[in-house]
């Protein structure tokens, strides 16, 4: 695409879905949430975004929308924003360098109590639903939700302490 406007919403989606998904996956680390967040970015941008806007304007708007959607996602789960999206983020379809995130996650999981580690492994590494994770752990769904919330808070606190 050039600096001209997109011909349709379909073109906006086709040209930008990959980089938005990769961005979300890089920030949340699991496919189901990344897919949901990508869809939310486009659904949120659909109404206010003008198709007549130039390609760079559309990408900038999608990036700002992605930042808001991601902040809301983390605020719901952690009680505060834990990530940011740089303004000069590349929008390339080229594969990015391998991340050290998997090693960081493995190291962080070792610091967690067993029940916290288990709920996070089931929910985010094995993509279990809350209901299935609760059944696997032998706890109620409400208890699994509380465990997940506390585990995420504990993990975020531990990660923050580790970086300081």
Rosetta silent file (secondary structure, phi, psi, omega in degrees, C-alpha in Angstrom):
SEQUENCE: XXXXXXXXXXXXXXXXXXXXXXXXXXXXXXXXXXXXXXXXXXXXXXXXXXXXXXXXXXXXXXXXXXXXXXXXXXXXXXXXXXXXXXXXXXXXXXXXXXXXXXXXXXXXXXXXXXXXXXXXXXXXXXXXXXXXXXXXXXXXXXXXXXXXXXXXXXXXXXXXXXXX
SCORE:     score description
SCORE:     0.000 S_00000001
   1 L     0.000  149.307  177.177    0.000    0.000    0.000 S_00000001
   2 L  -101.563 -166.200  177.165    1.119    3.564   -0.612 S_00000001
   3 L   -73.450   -5.078  177.704    0.250    6.762    1.255 S_00000001
   4 L   -67.106  170.774  179.244   -3.089    6.703   -0.562 S_00000001
   5 E   -77.079  158.170  174.482   -6.218    5.636    1.251 S_00000001
   6 L   -72.845  147.121  179.927   -7.313    2.026    1.519 S_00000001
   7 L   -75.424  -21.751 -176.826  -10.044    1.044   -0.953 S_00000001
   8 L  -162.710  169.669  175.407  -12.153   -0.753    1.698 S_00000001
   9 H   -63.817  -34.367  178.736  -12.319   -2.008    5.281 S_00000001
  10 H   -60.668  -41.666  178.537  -11.321   -5.417    4.003 S_00000001
  11 H   -65.776  -38.379  176.685   -8.085   -3.924    2.649 S_00000001
  12 H   -59.245  -48.335 -178.308   -7.439   -2.209    5.995 S_00000001
  13 H   -63.765  -50.644 -177.245   -7.834   -5.542    7.776 S_00000001
  14 H   -59.567  -38.011 -176.344   -5.790   -7.599    5.302 S_00000001
  15 H   -77.675  -21.698 -171.781   -2.900   -5.117    5.327 S_00000001
  16 H  -120.091  -13.394 -174.563   -2.719   -4.708    9.108 S_00000001
  17 H   -60.857  -39.152 -176.194   -4.039   -7.853   10.811 S_00000001
  18 H   -64.470  -49.061 -178.161   -0.714   -9.683   10.810 S_00000001
  19 H   -69.684  -33.031  177.143    1.322   -6.995   12.544 S_00000001
  20 H   -66.277  -44.609  178.770   -1.466   -6.262   15.039 S_00000001
  21 H   -61.315  -46.190 -179.568   -1.725   -9.986   15.887 S_00000001
  22 H   -61.954  -38.679  177.009    2.063  -10.345   16.235 S_00000001
  23 H   -61.100  -49.685 -178.576    2.150   -7.306   18.468 S_00000001
  24 H   -64.303  -42.567  178.915   -0.592   -8.683   20.708 S_00000001
  25 H   -61.823  -40.697  178.617    0.941  -12.157   20.798 S_00000001
  26 H   -64.657  -28.521 -178.392    4.276  -10.631   21.773 S_00000001
  27 H   -89.351  -31.431 -177.631    2.639   -8.728   24.612 S_00000001
  28 H  -107.407  -22.551  173.011    0.329  -11.424   26.031 S_00000001
  29 L    77.535    9.259  175.455    2.168  -14.595   25.018 S_00000001
  30 L  -144.118  144.681 -173.448   -0.776  -16.806   24.159 S_00000001
  31 H   -62.332  -48.077 -177.420   -2.724  -17.365   20.983 S_00000001
  32 H   -59.087  -46.068  179.760   -6.336  -17.189   22.274 S_00000001
  33 H   -67.655  -38.699  179.060   -5.858  -13.838   24.013 S_00000001
  34 H   -62.428  -40.107  178.243   -3.833  -12.451   21.089 S_00000001
  35 H   -65.544  -44.849  179.012   -6.625  -13.401   18.681 S_00000001
  36 H   -62.002  -44.217 -178.733   -9.271  -11.853   20.927 S_00000001
  37 H   -67.364  -37.628  176.837   -7.263   -8.665   21.382 S_00000001
  38 H   -62.008  -45.588  177.694   -6.584   -8.370   17.650 S_00000001
  39 H   -61.648  -40.548  179.913  -10.294   -8.669   16.946 S_00000001
  40 H   -64.132  -38.568  177.521  -11.012   -6.095   19.653 S_00000001
  41 H   -58.631  -48.575 -177.631   -8.544   -3.639   18.093 S_00000001
  42 H   -69.927  -37.237  178.218  -10.295   -3.841   14.728 S_00000001
  43 H   -67.110  -38.100  178.625  -13.788   -3.756   16.222 S_00000001
  44 H   -67.782  -39.025 -177.443  -12.859   -0.723   18.327 S_00000001
  45 H   -79.320  -19.878 -173.494  -11.307    1.067   15.353 S_00000001
  46 H   -54.853  -50.269 -174.390  -14.104    0.207   12.925 S_00000001
  47 H   -71.151  -53.062 -174.527  -16.548    2.946   13.862 S_00000001
  48 H   -78.643  -21.920 -175.444  -14.312    6.028   14.378 S_00000001
  49 L   -77.707  130.561  177.813  -11.680    5.272   11.728 S_00000001
  50 L   -86.019  132.011  175.494  -12.236    6.839    8.324 S_00000001
  51 L   -66.044  -26.311 -178.583  -11.491    4.592    5.349 S_00000001
  52 L   -75.321   -6.636  177.878  -10.485    7.748    3.497 S_00000001
  53 L   -66.370  152.336  179.310   -7.540    8.247    5.895 S_00000001
  54 E   -69.329  162.206 -179.901   -4.082    7.645    4.460 S_00000001
  55 H   -56.257  -47.666  177.993   -2.301    4.352    5.086 S_00000001
  56 H   -62.418  -35.325  177.827    0.106    5.890    7.662 S_00000001
  57 H   -65.839  -41.101  178.867   -2.825    7.542    9.461 S_00000001
  58 H   -63.255  -45.317 -178.933   -4.699    4.225    9.605 S_00000001
  59 H   -64.575  -40.060  178.361   -1.648    2.413   10.964 S_00000001
  60 H   -64.153  -42.092  179.309   -1.049    5.093   13.570 S_00000001
  61 H   -65.005  -41.587  178.056   -4.691    4.916   14.652 S_00000001
  62 H   -64.146  -38.793  178.822   -4.553    1.117   14.868 S_00000001
  63 H   -64.174  -43.186  178.480   -1.354    1.337   16.932 S_00000001
  64 H   -65.758  -39.690  177.730   -3.012    3.812   19.344 S_00000001
  65 H   -64.967  -42.004  178.266   -6.108    1.598   19.535 S_00000001
  66 H   -60.554  -40.371  178.812   -3.920   -1.446   20.183 S_00000001
  67 H   -61.201  -44.554 -179.901   -2.222    0.423   23.031 S_00000001
  68 H   -66.004  -43.963 -179.905   -5.596    1.223   24.609 S_00000001
  69 H   -63.557  -43.068  179.774   -6.933   -2.310   24.169 S_00000001
  70 H   -66.571  -40.823  177.898   -3.766   -3.803   25.620 S_00000001
  71 H   -61.781  -41.905  178.409   -3.767   -1.399   28.573 S_00000001
  72 H   -63.887  -42.002  178.560   -7.377   -2.355   29.295 S_00000001
  73 H   -57.366  -50.105 -177.599   -6.496   -6.065   29.055 S_00000001
  74 H   -71.960  -34.772  178.815   -3.680   -5.764   31.600 S_00000001
  75 H   -62.124  -40.168  178.046   -5.613   -3.392   33.852 S_00000001
  76 H   -64.597  -37.185 -174.697   -8.396   -5.982   34.124 S_00000001
  77 H   -90.094  -33.553 -173.189   -5.960   -8.757   34.968 S_00000001
  78 H  -116.028  -13.725 -177.804   -3.295   -6.998   36.998 S_00000001
  79 L    87.738   -3.181  175.892   -4.854   -3.815   38.281 S_00000001
  80 L  -160.717  161.603 -179.808   -2.383   -1.641   36.358 S_00000001
  81 L   -73.730  132.565 -177.710   -0.831   -1.217   32.912 S_00000001
  82 L  -121.352    8.498 -178.362    2.247   -3.389   32.526 S_00000001
  83 L  -148.741  162.683  176.266    3.218   -2.830   28.936 S_00000001
  84 L  -142.145  161.234  179.260    3.634   -0.149   26.327 S_00000001
  85 L  -118.467  120.301 -178.893    3.830   -0.006   22.562 S_00000001
  86 L   -67.160  149.141 -179.820    6.586    2.156   21.060 S_00000001
  87 L   -65.073  -35.095 -175.329    5.571    4.779   18.506 S_00000001
  88 L   -95.238   30.373 -179.366    8.209    3.630   15.994 S_00000001
  89 L   -64.124  132.975  178.685    7.160   -0.026   16.080 S_00000001
  90 L   -68.906  149.124  179.916    7.786   -1.809   12.755 S_00000001
  91 L  -114.660   25.029 -176.040    4.742   -3.009   10.826 S_00000001
  92 L   -73.749  153.155  173.076    6.625   -5.533    8.775 S_00000001
  93 L   -90.143    2.011  179.535    5.408   -9.028    8.010 S_00000001
  94 L   -69.517  142.980  177.325    9.016  -10.197    8.388 S_00000001
  95 L   -64.139  141.679  179.221    9.617  -12.611   11.269 S_00000001
  96 L   -86.216  167.056  177.469   11.122  -10.940   14.299 S_00000001
  97 L   -62.137  154.462  179.225   14.193  -12.118   16.166 S_00000001
  98 L   -63.507  137.840 -177.726   13.630  -14.928   18.611 S_00000001
  99 L   -89.691  152.704  173.236   12.474  -13.654   21.968 S_00000001
 100 L   -92.348    9.641 -179.001   13.910  -14.598   25.325 S_00000001
 101 H   -57.396  -44.480  179.863   10.354  -14.462   26.727 S_00000001
 102 H   -58.047  -39.139  178.331    9.969  -18.263   27.027 S_00000001
 103 H   -67.981  -39.214  177.078   13.078  -18.447   29.216 S_00000001
 104 H   -62.669  -41.639  179.712   11.866  -15.519   31.331 S_00000001
 105 H   -64.123  -46.424  179.184    8.498  -17.236   31.793 S_00000001
 106 H   -58.616  -43.983 -179.722   10.138  -20.526   32.814 S_00000001
 107 H   -65.377  -43.242  179.687   12.353  -18.707   35.317 S_00000001
 108 H   -63.505  -39.833  179.604    9.426  -16.698   36.697 S_00000001
 109 H   -62.091  -29.698 -179.982    7.288  -19.831   37.094 S_00000001
 110 H   -67.389  -23.610  179.684    9.951  -21.378   39.321 S_00000001
 111 H   -81.199  -15.216 -173.802    9.413  -18.573   41.861 S_00000001
 112 L   -84.047  148.232  171.318    5.677  -19.201   42.144 S_00000001
 113 L   -60.177  156.272 -174.015    3.967  -21.444   44.698 S_00000001
 114 H   -53.705  -47.156 -177.262    2.820  -24.756   43.205 S_00000001
 115 H   -67.641  -33.636  176.711   -0.883  -23.890   42.911 S_00000001
 116 H   -67.777  -45.739  179.920   -0.101  -20.508   41.282 S_00000001
 117 H   -60.918  -43.446 -176.931    2.334  -22.109   38.847 S_00000001
 118 H   -64.179  -43.518 -179.227   -0.147  -24.860   37.974 S_00000001
 119 H   -65.484  -39.637  179.649   -3.058  -22.505   37.216 S_00000001
 120 H   -69.106  -38.757  176.700   -0.879  -20.312   34.996 S_00000001
 121 H   -61.955  -46.429 -179.661    0.536  -23.310   33.163 S_00000001
 122 H   -63.908  -47.348 -174.513   -2.933  -24.704   32.521 S_00000001
 123 H   -71.994  -45.071 -169.562   -4.508  -21.394   31.506 S_00000001
 124 H  -107.022  -27.978  178.647   -1.756  -19.781   29.447 S_00000001
 125 H   -92.782  -31.954  179.581    0.692  -22.443   28.398 S_00000001
 126 L  -107.076   -0.168  175.292   -1.804  -25.230   27.739 S_00000001
 127 L    58.832   36.018  174.710   -4.727  -22.909   26.800 S_00000001
 128 L   -74.186  149.361  170.426   -7.223  -24.535   29.181 S_00000001
 129 L   -73.562  166.652  177.483  -10.457  -22.697   29.876 S_00000001
 130 H   -60.049  -41.980 -179.818  -11.051  -21.621   33.476 S_00000001
 131 H   -61.082  -47.251 -179.190  -13.573  -24.429   33.816 S_00000001
 132 H   -67.275  -38.374  178.181  -11.158  -27.081   32.498 S_00000001
 133 H   -64.504  -41.258  178.387   -8.274  -25.748   34.607 S_00000001
 134 H   -61.461  -45.147  179.366  -10.491  -25.849   37.703 S_00000001
 135 H   -62.391  -42.470 -179.445  -11.495  -29.443   36.957 S_00000001
 136 H   -62.435  -37.234 -178.387   -7.868  -30.434   36.372 S_00000001
 137 H   -88.095  -10.533 -179.432   -6.843  -28.885   39.701 S_00000001
 138 L    73.828   33.190  178.619   -9.865  -30.205   41.595 S_00000001
 139 L  -125.060  168.488  177.338  -11.086  -26.754   42.653 S_00000001
 140 L   -73.288  162.554  177.945  -14.203  -24.706   41.958 S_00000001
 141 H   -61.927  -42.637  178.982  -14.333  -22.323   39.010 S_00000001
 142 H   -60.472  -41.840  178.854  -14.481  -19.375   41.406 S_00000001
 143 H   -64.994  -40.077  178.924  -11.395  -20.672   43.214 S_00000001
 144 H   -63.009  -39.389  178.006   -9.562  -21.112   39.894 S_00000001
 145 H   -64.089  -42.565  178.856  -10.363  -17.495   38.970 S_00000001
 146 H   -65.472  -44.395  178.083   -9.053  -16.268   42.304 S_00000001
 147 H   -58.952  -44.461 -179.919   -5.919  -18.407   41.970 S_00000001
 148 H   -62.299  -46.030  179.742   -5.301  -17.072   38.467 S_00000001
 149 H   -59.307  -49.128 -178.583   -5.743  -13.471   39.592 S_00000001
 150 H   -65.914  -38.265  179.359   -3.434  -13.909   42.572 S_00000001
 151 H   -64.268  -42.657  178.419   -0.878  -15.821   40.514 S_00000001
 152 H   -64.519  -42.214  178.091   -0.763  -13.080   37.882 S_00000001
 153 H   -62.859  -45.225  179.810   -0.382  -10.380   40.541 S_00000001
 154 H   -63.241  -43.472  179.854    2.365  -12.369   42.280 S_00000001
 155 H   -63.715  -41.981  179.594    4.126  -13.026   38.969 S_00000001
 156 H   -64.150  -41.952  178.894    3.966   -9.345   37.987 S_00000001
 157 H   -64.795  -43.686  179.321    5.352   -8.312   41.365 S_00000001
 158 H   -63.572  -43.103  179.006    8.121  -10.905   41.148 S_00000001
 159 H   -62.961  -41.299  178.916    9.016   -9.848   37.600 S_00000001
 160 H   -63.602  -41.648  178.651    9.160   -6.187   38.665 S_00000001
 161 H   -67.041  -34.956 -178.530   11.445   -7.058   41.587 S_00000001
 162 H   -67.317  -33.722 -177.696   13.627   -9.172   39.308 S_00000001
 163 H   -84.268  -12.897  179.699   14.220   -6.263   36.908 S_00000001
 164 L   -98.531    0.000    0.000   15.125   -3.787   39.654 S_00000001
